[in-house]
Coordinates of C-alpha atoms in Angstrom, one line a residue:
Chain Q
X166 CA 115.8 180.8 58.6
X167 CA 116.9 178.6 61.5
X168 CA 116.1 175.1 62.2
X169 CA 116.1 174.4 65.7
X170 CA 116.3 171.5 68.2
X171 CA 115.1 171.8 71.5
X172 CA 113.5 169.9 74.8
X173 CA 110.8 170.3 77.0
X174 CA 108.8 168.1 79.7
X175 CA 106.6 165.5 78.2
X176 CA 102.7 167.1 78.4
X177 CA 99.1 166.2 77.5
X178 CA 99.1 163.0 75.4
X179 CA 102.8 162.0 75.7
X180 CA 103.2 162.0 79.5
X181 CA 99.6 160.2 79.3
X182 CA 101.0 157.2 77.7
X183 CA 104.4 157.2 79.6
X184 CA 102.2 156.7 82.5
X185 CA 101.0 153.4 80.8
X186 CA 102.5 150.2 83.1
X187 CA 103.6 148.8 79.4
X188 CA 107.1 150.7 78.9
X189 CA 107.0 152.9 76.0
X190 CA 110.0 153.7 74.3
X191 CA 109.2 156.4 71.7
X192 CA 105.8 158.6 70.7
X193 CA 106.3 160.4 67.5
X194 CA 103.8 163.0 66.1
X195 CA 103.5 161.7 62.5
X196 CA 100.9 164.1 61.7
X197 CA 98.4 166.5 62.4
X198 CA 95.0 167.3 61.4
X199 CA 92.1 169.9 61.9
X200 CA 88.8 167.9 62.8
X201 CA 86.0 170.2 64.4
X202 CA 86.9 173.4 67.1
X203 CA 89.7 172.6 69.0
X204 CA 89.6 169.3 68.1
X205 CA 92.4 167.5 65.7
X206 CA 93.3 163.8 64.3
X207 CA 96.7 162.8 65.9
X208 CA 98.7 160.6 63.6
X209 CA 101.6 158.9 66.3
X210 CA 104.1 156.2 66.2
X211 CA 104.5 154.8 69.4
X212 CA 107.2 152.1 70.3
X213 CA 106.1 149.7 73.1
X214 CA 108.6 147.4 74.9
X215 CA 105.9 144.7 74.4
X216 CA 102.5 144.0 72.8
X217 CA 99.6 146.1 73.6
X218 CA 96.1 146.1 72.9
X219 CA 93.9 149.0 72.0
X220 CA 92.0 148.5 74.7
X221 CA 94.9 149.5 77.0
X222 CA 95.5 152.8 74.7
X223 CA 92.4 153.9 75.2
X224 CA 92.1 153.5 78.6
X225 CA 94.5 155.7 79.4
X226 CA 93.5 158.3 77.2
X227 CA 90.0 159.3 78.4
X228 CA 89.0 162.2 76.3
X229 CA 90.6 160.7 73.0
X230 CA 89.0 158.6 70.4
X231 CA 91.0 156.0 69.4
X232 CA 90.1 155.4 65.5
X233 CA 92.9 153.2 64.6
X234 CA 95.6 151.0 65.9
X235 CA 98.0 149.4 63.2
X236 CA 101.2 147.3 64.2
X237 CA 103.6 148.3 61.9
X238 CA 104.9 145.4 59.7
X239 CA 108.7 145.9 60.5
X240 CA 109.8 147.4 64.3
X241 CA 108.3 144.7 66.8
X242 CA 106.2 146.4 69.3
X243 CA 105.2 149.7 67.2
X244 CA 102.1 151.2 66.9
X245 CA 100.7 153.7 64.3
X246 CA 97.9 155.1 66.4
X247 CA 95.4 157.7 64.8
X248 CA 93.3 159.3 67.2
X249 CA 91.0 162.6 67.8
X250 CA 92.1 164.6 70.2
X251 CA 91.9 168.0 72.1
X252 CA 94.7 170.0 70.5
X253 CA 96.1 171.0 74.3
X254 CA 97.1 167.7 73.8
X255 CA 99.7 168.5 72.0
X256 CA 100.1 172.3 73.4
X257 CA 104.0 172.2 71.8
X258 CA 102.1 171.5 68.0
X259 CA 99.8 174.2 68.7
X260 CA 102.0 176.9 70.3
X261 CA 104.3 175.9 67.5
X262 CA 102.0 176.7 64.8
X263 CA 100.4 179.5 66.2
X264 CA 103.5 181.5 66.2
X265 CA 104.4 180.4 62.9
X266 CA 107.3 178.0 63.3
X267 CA 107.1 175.1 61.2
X268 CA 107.3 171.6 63.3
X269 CA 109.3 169.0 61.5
X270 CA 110.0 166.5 64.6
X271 CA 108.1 166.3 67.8
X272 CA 108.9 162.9 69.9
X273 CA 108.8 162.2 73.5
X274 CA 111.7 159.5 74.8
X275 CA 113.7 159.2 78.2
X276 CA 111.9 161.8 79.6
X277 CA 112.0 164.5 77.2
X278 CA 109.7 165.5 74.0
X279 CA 112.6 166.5 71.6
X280 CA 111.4 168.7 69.1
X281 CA 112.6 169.8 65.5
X282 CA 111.1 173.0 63.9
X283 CA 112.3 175.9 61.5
X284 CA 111.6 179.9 62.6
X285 CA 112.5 182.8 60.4
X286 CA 115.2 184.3 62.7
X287 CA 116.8 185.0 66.0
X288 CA 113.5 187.4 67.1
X289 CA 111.7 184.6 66.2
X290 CA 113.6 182.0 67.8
X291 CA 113.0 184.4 71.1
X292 CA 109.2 184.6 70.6
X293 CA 108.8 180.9 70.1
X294 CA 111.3 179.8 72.7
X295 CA 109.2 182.2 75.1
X296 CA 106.2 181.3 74.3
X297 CA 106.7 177.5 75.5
X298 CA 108.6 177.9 77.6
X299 CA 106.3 179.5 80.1
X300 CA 103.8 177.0 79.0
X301 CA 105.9 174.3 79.8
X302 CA 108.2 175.7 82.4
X303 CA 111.4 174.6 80.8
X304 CA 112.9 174.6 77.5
X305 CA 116.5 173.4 76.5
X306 CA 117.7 174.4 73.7
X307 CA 119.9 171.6 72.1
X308 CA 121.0 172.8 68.5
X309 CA 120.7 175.0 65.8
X310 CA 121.8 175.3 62.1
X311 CA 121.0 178.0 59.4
X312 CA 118.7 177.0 56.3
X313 CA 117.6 178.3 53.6
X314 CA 114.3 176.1 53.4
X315 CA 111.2 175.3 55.2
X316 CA 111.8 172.0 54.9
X317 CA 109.0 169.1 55.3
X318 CA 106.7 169.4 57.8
X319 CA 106.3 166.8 60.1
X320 CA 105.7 163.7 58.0
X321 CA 108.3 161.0 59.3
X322 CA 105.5 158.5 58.8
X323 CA 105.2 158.8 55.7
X324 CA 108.6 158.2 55.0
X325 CA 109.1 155.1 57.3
X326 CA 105.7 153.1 55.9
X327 CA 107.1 153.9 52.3
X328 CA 110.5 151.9 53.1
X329 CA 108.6 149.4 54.8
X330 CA 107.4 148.2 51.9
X331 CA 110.4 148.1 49.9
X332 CA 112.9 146.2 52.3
X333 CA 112.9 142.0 52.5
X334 CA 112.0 141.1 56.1
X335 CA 115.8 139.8 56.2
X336 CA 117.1 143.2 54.5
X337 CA 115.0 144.9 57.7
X338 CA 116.3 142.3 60.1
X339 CA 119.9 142.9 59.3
X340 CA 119.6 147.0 59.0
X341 CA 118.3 147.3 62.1
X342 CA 120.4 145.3 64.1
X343 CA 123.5 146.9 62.1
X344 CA 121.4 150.3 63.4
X345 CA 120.9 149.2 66.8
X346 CA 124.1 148.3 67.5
X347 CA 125.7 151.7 66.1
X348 CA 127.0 150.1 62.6
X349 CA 126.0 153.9 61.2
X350 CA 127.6 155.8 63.9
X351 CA 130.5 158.1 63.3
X352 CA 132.8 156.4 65.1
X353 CA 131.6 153.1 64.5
X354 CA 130.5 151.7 67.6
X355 CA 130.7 147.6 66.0
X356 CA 132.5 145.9 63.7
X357 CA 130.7 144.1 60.8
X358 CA 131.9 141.2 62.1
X359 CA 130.1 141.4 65.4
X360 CA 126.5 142.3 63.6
X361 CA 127.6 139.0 61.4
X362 CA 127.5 137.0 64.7
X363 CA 125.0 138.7 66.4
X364 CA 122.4 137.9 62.7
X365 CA 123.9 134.4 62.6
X366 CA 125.4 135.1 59.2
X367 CA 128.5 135.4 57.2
X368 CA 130.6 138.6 56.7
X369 CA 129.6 138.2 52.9
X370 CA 125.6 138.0 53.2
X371 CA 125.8 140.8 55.8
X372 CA 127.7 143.3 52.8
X373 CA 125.6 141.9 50.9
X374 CA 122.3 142.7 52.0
X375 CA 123.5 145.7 53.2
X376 CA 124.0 147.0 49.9
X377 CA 121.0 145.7 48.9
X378 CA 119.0 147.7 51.3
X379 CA 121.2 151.0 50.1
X380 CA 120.1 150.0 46.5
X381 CA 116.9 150.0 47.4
X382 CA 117.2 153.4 49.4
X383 CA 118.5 154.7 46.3
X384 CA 115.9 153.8 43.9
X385 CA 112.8 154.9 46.0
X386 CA 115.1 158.4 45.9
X387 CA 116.3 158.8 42.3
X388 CA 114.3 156.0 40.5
X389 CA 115.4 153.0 38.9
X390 CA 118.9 153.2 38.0
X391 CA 120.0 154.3 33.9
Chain B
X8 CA 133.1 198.2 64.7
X9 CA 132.9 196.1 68.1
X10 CA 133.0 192.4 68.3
X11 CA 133.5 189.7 71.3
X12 CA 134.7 186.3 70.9
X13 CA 133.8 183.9 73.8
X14 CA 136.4 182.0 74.6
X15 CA 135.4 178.6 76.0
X16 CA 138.7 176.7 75.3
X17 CA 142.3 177.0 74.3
X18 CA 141.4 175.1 71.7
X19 CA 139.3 177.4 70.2
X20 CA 141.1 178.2 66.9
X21 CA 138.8 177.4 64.5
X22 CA 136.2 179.6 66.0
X23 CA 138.0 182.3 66.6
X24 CA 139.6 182.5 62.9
X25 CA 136.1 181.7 61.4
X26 CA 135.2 184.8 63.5
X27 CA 138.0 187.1 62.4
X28 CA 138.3 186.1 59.1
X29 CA 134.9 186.4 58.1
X30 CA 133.0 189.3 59.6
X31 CA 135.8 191.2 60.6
X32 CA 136.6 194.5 58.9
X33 CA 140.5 196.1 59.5
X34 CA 140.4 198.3 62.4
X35 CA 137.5 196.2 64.4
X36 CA 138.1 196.0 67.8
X37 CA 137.2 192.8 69.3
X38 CA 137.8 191.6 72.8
X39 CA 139.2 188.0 73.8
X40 CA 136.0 187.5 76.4
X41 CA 137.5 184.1 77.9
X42 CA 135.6 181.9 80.9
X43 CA 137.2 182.0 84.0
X44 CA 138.0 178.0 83.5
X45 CA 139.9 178.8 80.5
X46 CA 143.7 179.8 81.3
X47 CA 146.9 181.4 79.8
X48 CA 145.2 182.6 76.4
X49 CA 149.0 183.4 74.7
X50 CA 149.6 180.5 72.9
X51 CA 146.5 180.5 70.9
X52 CA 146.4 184.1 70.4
X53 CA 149.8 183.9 69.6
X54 CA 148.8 181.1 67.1
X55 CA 146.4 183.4 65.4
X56 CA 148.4 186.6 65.8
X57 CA 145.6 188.6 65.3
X58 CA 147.0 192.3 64.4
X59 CA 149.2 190.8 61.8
X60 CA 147.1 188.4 60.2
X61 CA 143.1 190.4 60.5
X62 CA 144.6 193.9 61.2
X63 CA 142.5 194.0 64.7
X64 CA 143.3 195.6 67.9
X65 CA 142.2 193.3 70.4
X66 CA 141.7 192.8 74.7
X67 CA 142.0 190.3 76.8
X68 CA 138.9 189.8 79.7
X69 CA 137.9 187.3 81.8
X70 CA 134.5 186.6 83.3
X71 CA 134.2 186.3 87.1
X72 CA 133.7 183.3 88.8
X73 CA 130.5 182.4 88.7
X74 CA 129.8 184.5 86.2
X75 CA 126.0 184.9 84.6
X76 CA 125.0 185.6 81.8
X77 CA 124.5 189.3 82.9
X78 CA 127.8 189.7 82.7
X79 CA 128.3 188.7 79.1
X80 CA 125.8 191.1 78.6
X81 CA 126.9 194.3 80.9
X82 CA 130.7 193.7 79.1
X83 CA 128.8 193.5 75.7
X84 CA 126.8 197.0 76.4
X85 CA 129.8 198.5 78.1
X86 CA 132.1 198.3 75.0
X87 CA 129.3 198.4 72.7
X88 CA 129.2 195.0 71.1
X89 CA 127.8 195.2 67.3
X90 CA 128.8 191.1 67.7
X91 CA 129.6 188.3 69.8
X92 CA 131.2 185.5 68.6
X93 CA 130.5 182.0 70.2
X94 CA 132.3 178.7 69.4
X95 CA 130.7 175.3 68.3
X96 CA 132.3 172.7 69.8
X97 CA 130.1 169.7 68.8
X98 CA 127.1 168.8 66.6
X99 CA 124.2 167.3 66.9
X100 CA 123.6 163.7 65.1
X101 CA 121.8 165.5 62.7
X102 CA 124.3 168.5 62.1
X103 CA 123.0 171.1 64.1
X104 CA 125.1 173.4 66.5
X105 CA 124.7 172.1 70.0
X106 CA 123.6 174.9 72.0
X107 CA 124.7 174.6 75.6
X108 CA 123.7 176.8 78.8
X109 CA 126.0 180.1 78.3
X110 CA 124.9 180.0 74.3
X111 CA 121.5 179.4 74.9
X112 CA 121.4 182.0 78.0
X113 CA 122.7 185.0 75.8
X114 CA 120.5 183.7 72.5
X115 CA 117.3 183.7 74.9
X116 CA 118.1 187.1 76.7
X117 CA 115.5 189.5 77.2
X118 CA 117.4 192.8 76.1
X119 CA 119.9 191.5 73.3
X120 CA 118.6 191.2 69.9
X121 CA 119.8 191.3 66.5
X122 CA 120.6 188.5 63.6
X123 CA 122.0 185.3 64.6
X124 CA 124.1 183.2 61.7
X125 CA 125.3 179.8 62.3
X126 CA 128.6 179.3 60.7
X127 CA 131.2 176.0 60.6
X128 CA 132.7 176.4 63.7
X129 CA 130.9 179.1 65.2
X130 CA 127.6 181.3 66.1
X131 CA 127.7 185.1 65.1
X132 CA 124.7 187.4 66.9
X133 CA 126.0 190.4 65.2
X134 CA 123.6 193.7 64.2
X135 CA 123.6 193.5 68.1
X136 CA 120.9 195.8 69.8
X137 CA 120.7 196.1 73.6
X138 CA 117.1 197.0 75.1
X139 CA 116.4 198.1 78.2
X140 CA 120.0 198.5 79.4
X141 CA 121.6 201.8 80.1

């Protein structure tokens, strides 16, 4: 099987909330599910440069129902939106799935709605790749790498709520600033030094909670430690 | 057995013995295909030596300037390409093969078909099948 990485033009819901005056960072399709005909629930994460009320969501989506809108604890500005949609919507989710590729990532920033999904082989790489691309009228393909498993579909919600809960508000703090500024980044873009400034704390309480948040990590993964 | 190697840079070494080493069987043929930006291919074939070290007759072509990927194509049906062998030059964050324009060009053509395996350092389409050419 190959797992593939490729871009296309924001459409349908995406390109509807880019058009929102409020600057939106990222949407990400969290999950999908089948409500009645061509209807489905959406599941999003959507990143906001600022606050937003539901009102203002659902303004700009006329012929969605908004059923929830949760500010996530951690991540200022985001938005866990679950809503019932048409599925053209998200015509990528459905072209995807109605040629059998699995969708693992599917999330619209600067301009683009990156998506992540696993086909069986190089024929079907071509079908897919076809397929949206003459509903979309452009795909780029950005990467590829073999695999031997499907993989999990979609989901990234599920996995970001989970750590939520398991982090300090400091622990978050400090991870995502130490994210932000490219701490994790291969080169490193920042010295730990510079997040220590940038947090207003030592060298020491920066390692520190650091490791704290990879022990953490670690246990949600493999359990408590033996 | 036929194979081209795409050469996108001089400093293509990796690729190119990933290539050879791998799916190459003594006796192959397999042409140096290089891009008309990449020049003087001696050193690095020199480097890899390949009838000494793989036991391969090889060529040396260049594409035209500004090529298209028909041309990849017409040189791969006119010597009868079971493979072609394209270089990864960089990954993604998450460790997939960037694909770029050429790559994704040949991968996406209408009338080339086969199995495509993503190796280290580069992309195989081998079992290569060419419809709708003569």
């Amino acid at each position: 099987m190959l797992r593939i990485e490729f871009q296309i033009r924001p459409a349908g819901i995406s390109s509807k909330l880019f058009d929102l005056e409020e600057q939106i960072r990222s949407i990400e399709v969290d999950n999908a599910l089948p409500a009645t005909g061509e209807r489905i629930f959406l599941f999003l994460t959507v990143q906001f440069d600022d606050d937003i009320s539901e009102d203002v969501i659902a303004g700009q989506l006329p012929n969605t129902k908004v059923v929830d809108t949760t500010k996530a604890e951690v991540n200022q500005h985001t938005y866990y939106l679950s809503v019932v949609a048409d599925i053209s919507e998200v015509s990528v989710l459905a072209l995807l799935t109605k040629n059998e590729a699995i969708p693992h990532r599917i999330v619209s920033q600067n301009a683009h709605l990156n998506v992540v999904a696993t086909v069986r082989d190089w024929t079907h790489l071509k079908e897919v790749a076809g397929t949206i691309e003459s509903e979309h009228g452009s795909l780029e393909l950005v990467g590829t790498t073999q695999t031997e498993t499907i993989g999990f579909p979609l989901g990234g919600n599920k996995i970001k709520r989970n750590m939520s809960g398991k982090l300090s508000d400091k622990q978050l703090e400090v991870l995502e600033t130490a994210y932000q500024m490219g701490y994790f980044r291969v080169p490193q873009e920042v010295t730990a030094e510079e997040i220590a400034n940038e947090s207003d704390i030592s060298r020491s309480t920066l390692s520190e909670r650091l490791r704290r948040v990879e022990h953490n990590f670690c246990e949600l993964l493999f359990g408590p430690q033996r | 057995m036929t194979m081209i190697l795409v050469v996108k840079s001089v400093d293509q070494h990796p690729s190119i013995r990933e290539a050879l080493g791998s799916v190459v069987t003594p006796g192959e043929t397999v042409y140096f295909l290089r891009l008309p930006t990449v020049r003087c291919l001696g050193p690095l074939i020199q480097e890899i030596s390949p009838m000494v070290e793989y036991d391969v007759e090889y060529t040396i072509d260049c594409l035209p300037e500004g090529y298209e990927v028909s041309d990849v194509v017409d040189f791969a049906v006119e010597v009868g390409a079971d493979r072609i062998c394209i270089g990864i030059f960089e990954r993604t964050l998450t460790g997939k093969a960037r694909i770029d324009d050429l790559t994704q060009s040949i991968v996406l053509h209408d009338h080339v078909s086969g199995d495509l395996v993503v190796g280290e350092d580069t992309i195989i389409l081998e079992n290569l099948s060419y419809e709708g050419e003569e």
